[in-house]
Amino acid sequence: MTELRDFFGRHFGASPTHSVRAPGRVELLGNHTDYNQGLVMALAVDKFIEVAVGPRQDREVEIRDTAFPERVRFALDAIAKDPGVPWADYPKGILLQLQQRGVEFGGFNLAIKSSIPLGAGLSSSAAFLVATALAVRKLYPFTLTPSGVGTPPLRDAEGNVAAPSDAERLLLAKACQAAENQFVGVNCGILDHISSLFGRARQVIEIDCEKLAVSWSPLDGNLAVVVCHSGVKHALVGGEYNDRRRHCESAARALEVPALRYATLESLEAAKSRLDRRDYECALHVVGEIERVRTGAALLRAGRLKDFGQLLFASHESSRTHFLNSCPELDLLVALARTHTACLGARLTGGGFGGATVNLVARDQAEAFREHVAAGFQQRTGRSIHSWVCGVVDGAE
Ligand code: ADP
Ligand code: MG
């Protein structure tokens, strides 16, 4: 935080008054299930976006990012896209969502520093939105309610406001998702935003996206979560992601269900001849994933980690052959993971089309595993990868 405070001070000539740290997330199991009202398991991980803020009196917002050269400045009463600075769409989008819900706030300066790789499937975008929303809430306290805003929370003697309740966190997650859908233009589900807000140290977050219910189960302490970044940057905005979503929605229409959550492998097989081929294949992936999460949750609770790991491999195979959201680099990372005896399971994580894999590995062999995968990848492609043993952490605060 010191580095960010210094950065803020250099650019804005004052110290920040508040700061927020929002984690990235790893989707453990349940690929592309969230917008199909399905089930998903995720982990908040120790890669963070940190933002520092301080108030301004002129109803303007000025943003500086440690990773980007642009100086972004706009009026709160005229928030609009600037194609020259696409990353600013994220803070602009969430500010608009808050305004639309009746949240009143004034101007501020915002500085950003992040350790979440961009476009790696660890959801830097959601962490960015969540961090911005919580920073505004610390600066200009508000309470979101299902119909708008309620009585704002009071500051304590130190000037801090109480953290949002779980109910309010869900509303914040929805606002962040809406920002990404409506302003940024990615039709993503709510997994990423919930994960960044609802993480718990050493716990798996289980999300039912139909009921919008969140629960947690402990992650075995002998397991390490290793993330291997293929180095292939996915491009979600306006791309393949929205295409897959359309196939899922089209399949649900053909099956006459409100969402693929309500389909089963049996109902899908029965309707196969009526379905467009790609609609069918995409639905097969999603319905299979929802089933795998259901099975996986029970396996995790029973401590059957080996069986749980097999579901990760099955998930990747389904991505590779049905949903077509893998790529040769991700397939290679999973194939290399399979050949290491300490690896229980591996799959692509997040949207796909590049980005990273998640690997469950015996903790005492996590470093050897990282070296094994990196060496194999180097040998086969001539390229190096980044990988991390990720800590599983609490949500944004
Ligand atoms: P992911 O969420 O998996 O990292 P996305 O494509 O959804 O990938 O989001 C990445 C985009 O989010 C970046 O291209 C950038 O516009 C924005 N973003 C993420 N982190 C930052 C950051 N620290 N500073 C500025 N923009 C960021
Ligand atoms: Mg994202």
Tab-separated table of C-alpha atoms in Angstrom, residues 32-387:
chain	number	residue	atom	x	y	z
A	32	HIS	CA	-19.630	-20.755	-18.283
A	33	THR	CA	-22.353	-21.886	-15.895
A	34	ASP	CA	-23.038	-18.565	-14.189
A	35	TYR	CA	-25.008	-16.882	-16.978
A	36	ASN	CA	-26.884	-20.146	-17.455
A	37	GLN	CA	-28.138	-19.811	-13.863
A	38	GLY	CA	-26.001	-22.787	-12.901
A	39	LEU	CA	-23.610	-23.754	-10.127
A	40	VAL	CA	-19.984	-22.796	-9.809
A	41	MET	CA	-17.086	-23.143	-7.363
A	42	ALA	CA	-14.529	-20.384	-7.085
A	43	LEU	CA	-11.655	-19.182	-4.939
A	44	ALA	CA	-10.609	-15.622	-4.180
A	45	VAL	CA	-6.833	-15.612	-4.583
A	46	ASP	CA	-3.964	-13.482	-3.331
A	47	LYS	CA	-3.647	-11.365	-6.445
A	48	PHE	CA	-5.218	-7.983	-5.824
A	49	ILE	CA	-6.263	-4.684	-7.289
A	50	GLU	CA	-5.629	-1.938	-4.778
A	51	VAL	CA	-7.194	1.458	-5.170
A	52	ALA	CA	-6.606	4.583	-3.111
A	53	VAL	CA	-9.025	7.515	-3.147
A	54	GLY	CA	-9.356	11.056	-1.874
A	55	PRO	CA	-12.241	13.510	-2.268
A	56	ARG	CA	-12.464	16.398	-4.739
A	57	GLN	CA	-14.820	19.351	-4.493
A	58	ASP	CA	-15.568	19.817	-8.221
A	59	ARG	CA	-17.725	16.755	-9.119
A	60	GLU	CA	-14.924	15.512	-11.309
A	61	VAL	CA	-13.125	12.188	-11.180
A	62	GLU	CA	-9.467	11.875	-11.968
A	63	ILE	CA	-7.797	8.499	-12.288
A	64	ARG	CA	-4.160	7.462	-12.490
A	65	ASP	CA	-3.087	3.888	-12.950
A	66	THR	CA	0.387	2.609	-12.101
A	67	ALA	CA	0.215	0.350	-15.165
A	68	PHE	CA	-1.105	2.807	-17.762
A	69	PRO	CA	0.253	6.190	-18.838
A	70	GLU	CA	-3.079	7.952	-19.428
A	71	ARG	CA	-4.486	10.589	-17.136
A	72	VAL	CA	-8.239	10.064	-17.073
A	73	ARG	CA	-10.510	12.895	-16.035
A	74	PHE	CA	-14.258	13.268	-16.441
A	75	ALA	CA	-17.267	15.019	-14.910
A	76	LEU	CA	-19.644	12.918	-12.811
A	77	ASP	CA	-22.567	14.511	-14.602
A	78	ALA	CA	-21.326	13.564	-18.082
A	79	ILE	CA	-19.879	10.075	-17.897
A	80	ALA	CA	-19.172	8.783	-21.403
A	81	LYS	CA	-16.904	6.296	-23.124
A	82	ASP	CA	-13.535	7.373	-24.430
A	83	PRO	CA	-12.340	4.892	-27.077
A	84	GLY	CA	-8.781	6.099	-26.483
A	85	VAL	CA	-8.822	4.789	-22.896
A	86	PRO	CA	-10.854	1.571	-22.840
A	87	TRP	CA	-9.746	0.576	-19.336
A	88	ALA	CA	-11.517	3.639	-17.932
A	89	ASP	CA	-14.819	2.058	-19.003
A	90	TYR	CA	-14.698	-0.068	-15.850
A	91	PRO	CA	-14.722	2.715	-13.240
A	92	LYS	CA	-17.067	4.786	-15.426
A	93	GLY	CA	-19.431	1.842	-15.804
A	94	ILE	CA	-19.749	1.150	-12.086
A	95	LEU	CA	-20.136	4.848	-11.240
A	96	LEU	CA	-23.025	5.041	-13.702
A	97	GLN	CA	-24.629	1.964	-12.153
A	98	LEU	CA	-24.378	3.482	-8.692
A	99	GLN	CA	-25.866	6.748	-9.959
A	100	GLN	CA	-28.726	4.859	-11.599
A	101	ARG	CA	-29.509	3.233	-8.248
A	102	GLY	CA	-29.757	6.638	-6.592
A	103	VAL	CA	-26.387	6.642	-4.842
A	104	GLU	CA	-25.187	10.191	-4.315
A	105	PHE	CA	-21.486	10.866	-4.380
A	106	GLY	CA	-19.117	13.685	-5.177
A	107	GLY	CA	-15.867	13.867	-7.091
A	108	PHE	CA	-12.675	12.058	-6.167
A	109	ASN	CA	-9.163	11.168	-7.183
A	110	LEU	CA	-8.416	7.491	-7.694
A	111	ALA	CA	-5.079	5.687	-7.977
A	112	ILE	CA	-4.768	2.043	-9.005
A	113	LYS	CA	-2.161	-0.660	-8.542
A	114	SER	CA	-2.700	-4.297	-9.395
A	115	SER	CA	-0.984	-7.668	-9.162
A	116	ILE	CA	-3.727	-9.472	-11.121
A	117	PRO	CA	-2.518	-10.190	-14.647
A	118	LEU	CA	-4.883	-8.608	-17.177
A	119	GLY	CA	-6.870	-10.936	-19.371
A	120	ALA	CA	-5.441	-14.074	-17.758
A	121	GLY	CA	-8.790	-15.419	-16.618
A	122	LEU	CA	-8.248	-14.320	-13.011
A	123	SER	CA	-10.838	-11.610	-13.393
A	124	SER	CA	-8.945	-8.395	-13.082
A	125	SER	CA	-11.996	-6.681	-14.549
A	126	ALA	CA	-14.331	-7.685	-11.720
A	127	ALA	CA	-11.753	-6.855	-9.053
A	128	PHE	CA	-11.377	-3.417	-10.647
A	129	LEU	CA	-15.144	-2.803	-10.557
A	130	VAL	CA	-15.530	-4.098	-7.007
A	131	ALA	CA	-12.586	-2.051	-5.734
A	132	THR	CA	-13.983	1.108	-7.309
A	133	ALA	CA	-17.478	0.561	-5.890
A	134	LEU	CA	-16.175	-0.089	-2.369
A	135	ALA	CA	-13.838	2.902	-2.553
A	136	VAL	CA	-16.771	5.187	-3.414
A	137	ARG	CA	-18.710	3.652	-0.512
A	138	LYS	CA	-15.876	4.433	1.913
A	139	LEU	CA	-15.589	7.974	0.634
A	140	TYR	CA	-19.314	8.725	0.330
A	141	PRO	CA	-21.062	6.093	2.520
A	142	PHE	CA	-24.194	4.552	1.031
A	143	THR	CA	-26.375	1.496	1.562
A	144	LEU	CA	-27.715	-0.343	-1.455
A	145	THR	CA	-31.150	-1.915	-1.079
A	146	PRO	CA	-33.129	-3.992	-3.580
A	147	SER	CA	-35.111	-0.888	-4.543
A	148	GLY	CA	-32.301	1.677	-4.509
A	149	VAL	CA	-30.579	3.163	-1.487
A	150	GLY	CA	-31.330	3.087	2.247
A	151	THR	CA	-30.045	5.025	5.240
A	152	PRO	CA	-26.297	5.409	4.782
A	153	PRO	CA	-24.015	3.672	7.302
A	154	LEU	CA	-22.479	5.881	10.007
A	155	ARG	CA	-18.763	6.403	10.425
A	156	ASP	CA	-17.159	5.164	13.647
A	157	ALA	CA	-14.787	7.251	15.784
A	158	GLU	CA	-11.932	6.517	13.357
A	159	GLY	CA	-14.045	7.584	10.404
A	160	ASN	CA	-14.575	4.060	9.067
A	161	VAL	CA	-17.877	2.713	7.783
A	162	ALA	CA	-19.000	-0.833	8.561
A	163	ALA	CA	-18.346	-3.340	5.794
A	164	PRO	CA	-21.391	-4.152	3.647
A	165	SER	CA	-23.607	-7.057	4.711
A	166	ASP	CA	-23.799	-10.166	2.543
A	167	ALA	CA	-27.143	-8.958	1.186
A	168	GLU	CA	-25.583	-5.675	0.169
A	169	ARG	CA	-22.546	-7.438	-1.274
A	170	LEU	CA	-24.892	-9.297	-3.593
A	171	LEU	CA	-26.405	-6.010	-4.751
A	172	LEU	CA	-22.901	-4.626	-5.301
A	173	ALA	CA	-22.020	-7.724	-7.325
A	174	LYS	CA	-25.113	-7.182	-9.477
A	175	ALA	CA	-24.203	-3.539	-10.038
A	176	CYS	CA	-20.675	-4.555	-11.081
A	177	GLN	CA	-22.008	-7.198	-13.444
A	178	ALA	CA	-24.422	-4.672	-14.947
A	179	ALA	CA	-21.520	-2.272	-15.492
A	180	GLU	CA	-19.574	-4.934	-17.357
A	181	ASN	CA	-22.635	-6.005	-19.389
A	182	GLN	CA	-24.080	-2.619	-20.204
A	183	PHE	CA	-21.166	-0.206	-20.314
A	184	VAL	CA	-18.085	-2.286	-21.103
A	185	GLY	CA	-20.042	-4.584	-23.393
A	186	VAL	CA	-19.121	-8.047	-22.106
A	187	ASN	CA	-22.107	-10.278	-21.433
A	188	CYS	CA	-20.389	-11.966	-18.489
A	189	GLY	CA	-22.203	-13.637	-15.623
A	190	ILE	CA	-21.964	-12.773	-11.950
A	191	LEU	CA	-19.328	-15.309	-10.869
A	192	ASP	CA	-16.379	-12.928	-10.983
A	193	HIS	CA	-17.974	-10.130	-9.004
A	194	ILE	CA	-19.410	-12.446	-6.361
A	195	SER	CA	-16.060	-14.190	-5.960
A	196	SER	CA	-14.140	-10.977	-5.365
A	197	LEU	CA	-16.735	-9.858	-2.794
A	198	PHE	CA	-17.441	-13.174	-1.041
A	199	GLY	CA	-14.031	-14.818	-0.808
A	200	ARG	CA	-13.025	-16.501	2.448
A	201	ALA	CA	-9.518	-17.529	3.437
A	202	ARG	CA	-8.823	-21.203	2.609
A	203	GLN	CA	-12.440	-21.790	1.564
A	204	VAL	CA	-14.130	-22.666	-1.682
A	205	ILE	CA	-16.979	-20.323	-2.617
A	206	GLU	CA	-19.986	-22.236	-3.916
A	207	ILE	CA	-22.400	-20.119	-5.897
A	208	ASP	CA	-25.890	-20.988	-7.024
A	209	CYS	CA	-26.448	-18.443	-9.768
A	210	GLU	CA	-30.178	-19.105	-10.023
A	211	LYS	CA	-30.938	-18.523	-6.340
A	212	LEU	CA	-28.025	-16.100	-6.009
A	213	ALA	CA	-27.004	-18.026	-2.925
A	214	VAL	CA	-23.422	-18.270	-1.695
A	215	SER	CA	-21.975	-20.884	0.644
A	216	TRP	CA	-18.476	-21.987	1.529
A	217	SER	CA	-16.624	-25.220	2.149
A	218	PRO	CA	-13.073	-25.662	3.422
A	219	LEU	CA	-10.271	-26.399	1.008
A	220	ASP	CA	-8.037	-29.213	2.241
A	221	GLY	CA	-4.885	-27.699	3.742
A	222	ASN	CA	-2.666	-30.262	1.998
A	223	LEU	CA	-3.675	-28.941	-1.405
A	224	ALA	CA	-1.977	-26.112	-3.227
A	225	VAL	CA	-3.768	-24.114	-5.891
A	226	VAL	CA	-1.324	-23.548	-8.728
A	227	VAL	CA	-2.197	-21.182	-11.546
A	228	CYS	CA	-0.264	-21.456	-14.816
A	229	HIS	CA	-0.648	-18.571	-17.250
A	230	SER	CA	-0.369	-19.627	-20.872
A	231	GLY	CA	0.687	-16.138	-21.888
A	232	VAL	CA	-2.104	-16.110	-24.460
A	233	LYS	CA	-4.196	-13.067	-23.723
A	234	HIS	CA	-7.890	-13.690	-24.061
A	235	ALA	CA	-10.014	-10.944	-25.495
A	236	LEU	CA	-13.463	-11.164	-23.992
A	237	VAL	CA	-14.833	-7.849	-25.105
A	238	GLY	CA	-17.163	-8.381	-28.019
A	239	GLY	CA	-15.630	-11.733	-28.874
A	240	GLU	CA	-16.014	-15.461	-28.527
A	241	TYR	CA	-17.520	-15.172	-25.076
A	242	ASN	CA	-20.676	-13.498	-26.297
A	243	ASP	CA	-20.879	-16.041	-29.123
A	244	ARG	CA	-20.892	-18.969	-26.658
A	245	ARG	CA	-23.475	-17.211	-24.579
A	246	ARG	CA	-25.745	-16.881	-27.605
A	247	HIS	CA	-25.432	-20.616	-28.304
A	248	CYS	CA	-26.373	-21.418	-24.709
A	249	GLU	CA	-29.392	-19.158	-24.839
A	250	SER	CA	-30.459	-20.534	-28.173
A	251	ALA	CA	-30.174	-24.105	-26.814
A	252	ALA	CA	-32.283	-23.194	-23.789
A	253	ARG	CA	-34.964	-21.754	-26.089
A	254	ALA	CA	-34.985	-24.914	-28.184
A	255	LEU	CA	-35.269	-26.995	-25.012
A	256	GLU	CA	-38.049	-24.687	-23.806
A	257	VAL	CA	-36.396	-23.995	-20.475
A	258	PRO	CA	-35.678	-20.526	-19.027
A	259	ALA	CA	-31.967	-21.357	-18.781
A	260	LEU	CA	-29.697	-24.382	-19.185
A	261	ARG	CA	-29.824	-24.819	-15.396
A	262	TYR	CA	-33.176	-26.502	-15.964
A	263	ALA	CA	-31.934	-28.926	-18.615
A	264	THR	CA	-30.534	-32.364	-17.840
A	265	LEU	CA	-28.212	-34.596	-19.830
A	266	GLU	CA	-31.271	-36.771	-20.546
A	267	SER	CA	-33.488	-33.926	-21.773
A	268	LEU	CA	-30.606	-32.673	-23.896
A	269	GLU	CA	-30.018	-36.072	-25.510
A	270	ALA	CA	-33.744	-36.451	-26.158
A	271	ALA	CA	-33.779	-33.124	-28.004
A	272	LYS	CA	-30.446	-33.556	-29.799
A	273	SER	CA	-31.914	-34.004	-33.292
A	274	ARG	CA	-33.866	-30.737	-32.956
A	275	LEU	CA	-30.878	-28.685	-31.859
A	276	ASP	CA	-28.388	-26.813	-33.973
A	277	ARG	CA	-25.057	-28.674	-33.642
A	278	ARG	CA	-23.165	-25.863	-31.907
A	279	ASP	CA	-26.124	-25.115	-29.620
A	280	TYR	CA	-26.118	-28.778	-28.619
A	281	GLU	CA	-22.377	-28.945	-28.001
A	282	CYS	CA	-22.355	-25.774	-25.937
A	283	ALA	CA	-25.337	-26.974	-23.907
A	284	LEU	CA	-23.661	-30.336	-23.365
A	285	HIS	CA	-20.677	-28.565	-21.837
A	286	VAL	CA	-22.731	-26.346	-19.562
A	287	VAL	CA	-25.162	-29.024	-18.390
A	288	GLY	CA	-22.197	-31.351	-17.785
A	289	GLU	CA	-20.395	-28.652	-15.825
A	290	ILE	CA	-23.379	-28.019	-13.578
A	291	GLU	CA	-23.538	-31.742	-12.917
A	292	ARG	CA	-19.808	-31.849	-12.179
A	293	VAL	CA	-20.130	-29.016	-9.661
A	294	ARG	CA	-22.960	-30.846	-7.927
A	295	THR	CA	-20.906	-34.034	-7.728
A	296	GLY	CA	-17.734	-32.113	-6.888
A	297	ALA	CA	-19.241	-30.283	-3.907
A	298	ALA	CA	-20.164	-33.608	-2.331
A	299	LEU	CA	-16.739	-35.094	-3.099
A	300	LEU	CA	-14.920	-32.136	-1.543
A	301	ARG	CA	-16.999	-32.393	1.618
A	302	ALA	CA	-16.277	-36.114	1.799
A	303	GLY	CA	-12.547	-35.465	1.407
A	304	ARG	CA	-12.424	-37.473	-1.837
A	305	LEU	CA	-9.856	-35.198	-3.411
A	306	LYS	CA	-8.617	-37.583	-6.087
A	307	ASP	CA	-12.144	-38.012	-7.451
A	308	PHE	CA	-12.678	-34.279	-7.257
A	309	GLY	CA	-9.518	-33.732	-9.294
A	310	GLN	CA	-10.796	-36.050	-12.017
A	311	LEU	CA	-13.756	-33.713	-12.464
A	312	LEU	CA	-11.325	-30.897	-13.249
A	313	PHE	CA	-9.730	-32.978	-15.999
A	314	ALA	CA	-13.191	-33.891	-17.321
A	315	SER	CA	-14.175	-30.233	-17.314
A	316	HIS	CA	-11.157	-29.309	-19.400
A	317	GLU	CA	-11.843	-32.105	-21.850
A	318	SER	CA	-15.382	-30.827	-22.268
A	319	SER	CA	-14.086	-27.301	-22.883
A	320	ARG	CA	-11.660	-28.646	-25.450
A	321	THR	CA	-14.055	-30.850	-27.377
A	322	HIS	CA	-17.558	-29.399	-26.847
A	323	PHE	CA	-17.432	-25.753	-25.908
A	324	LEU	CA	-14.303	-25.016	-27.952
A	325	ASN	CA	-13.024	-22.413	-25.514
A	326	SER	CA	-9.587	-23.912	-25.019
A	327	CYS	CA	-6.479	-23.315	-27.129
A	328	PRO	CA	-3.342	-25.375	-27.850
A	329	GLU	CA	-1.365	-23.678	-25.073
A	330	LEU	CA	-4.003	-24.423	-22.432
A	331	ASP	CA	-4.303	-28.010	-23.673
A	332	LEU	CA	-0.547	-28.391	-23.380
A	333	LEU	CA	-0.543	-27.024	-19.815
A	334	VAL	CA	-3.233	-29.501	-18.794
A	335	ALA	CA	-1.475	-32.382	-20.578
A	336	LEU	CA	1.774	-31.550	-18.761
A	337	ALA	CA	-0.073	-31.305	-15.435
A	338	ARG	CA	-1.513	-34.780	-15.975
A	339	THR	CA	1.963	-36.265	-16.208
A	340	HIS	CA	2.966	-35.029	-12.749
A	341	THR	CA	2.086	-37.470	-9.979
A	342	ALA	CA	1.353	-34.731	-7.420
A	343	CYS	CA	-1.352	-33.167	-9.603
A	344	LEU	CA	-4.914	-34.200	-8.719
A	345	GLY	CA	-6.656	-32.180	-11.398
A	346	ALA	CA	-6.174	-29.379	-13.907
A	347	ARG	CA	-8.352	-27.355	-16.263
A	348	LEU	CA	-8.605	-24.008	-17.921
A	349	THR	CA	-10.070	-21.399	-15.600
A	350	GLY	CA	-12.416	-18.560	-16.494
A	351	GLY	CA	-13.708	-17.668	-19.914
A	352	GLY	CA	-11.043	-19.556	-21.846
A	353	PHE	CA	-9.616	-18.754	-25.319
A	354	GLY	CA	-6.273	-18.217	-23.592
A	355	GLY	CA	-5.520	-17.186	-20.049
A	356	ALA	CA	-4.638	-19.643	-17.328
A	357	THR	CA	-5.123	-23.127	-15.955
A	358	VAL	CA	-5.933	-24.019	-12.355
A	359	ASN	CA	-4.153	-27.032	-10.907
A	360	LEU	CA	-4.784	-28.809	-7.615
A	361	VAL	CA	-1.469	-30.159	-6.417
A	362	ALA	CA	-0.112	-31.829	-3.258
A	363	ARG	CA	1.201	-28.850	-1.323
A	364	ASP	CA	4.628	-30.301	-0.547
A	365	GLN	CA	5.294	-30.801	-4.253
A	366	ALA	CA	3.852	-27.568	-5.588
A	367	GLU	CA	7.231	-26.057	-6.499
A	368	ALA	CA	8.385	-29.218	-8.253
A	369	PHE	CA	5.089	-29.220	-10.147
A	370	ARG	CA	5.555	-25.617	-11.283
A	371	GLU	CA	9.038	-26.418	-12.542
A	372	HIS	CA	7.799	-29.540	-14.320
A	373	VAL	CA	5.085	-27.655	-16.207
A	374	ALA	CA	7.314	-24.674	-17.019
A	375	ALA	CA	10.098	-26.903	-18.333
A	376	GLY	CA	7.703	-28.974	-20.450
A	377	PHE	CA	6.082	-25.870	-21.886
A	378	GLN	CA	9.465	-24.341	-22.688
A	379	GLN	CA	10.610	-27.520	-24.362
A	380	ARG	CA	7.493	-27.858	-26.513
A	381	THR	CA	6.901	-24.220	-27.447
A	382	GLY	CA	10.169	-22.410	-26.806
A	383	ARG	CA	8.222	-20.024	-24.576
A	384	SER	CA	8.250	-19.521	-20.833
A	385	ILE	CA	5.180	-19.284	-18.632
A	386	HIS	CA	4.326	-17.545	-15.395
A	387	SER	CA	2.875	-19.666	-12.646
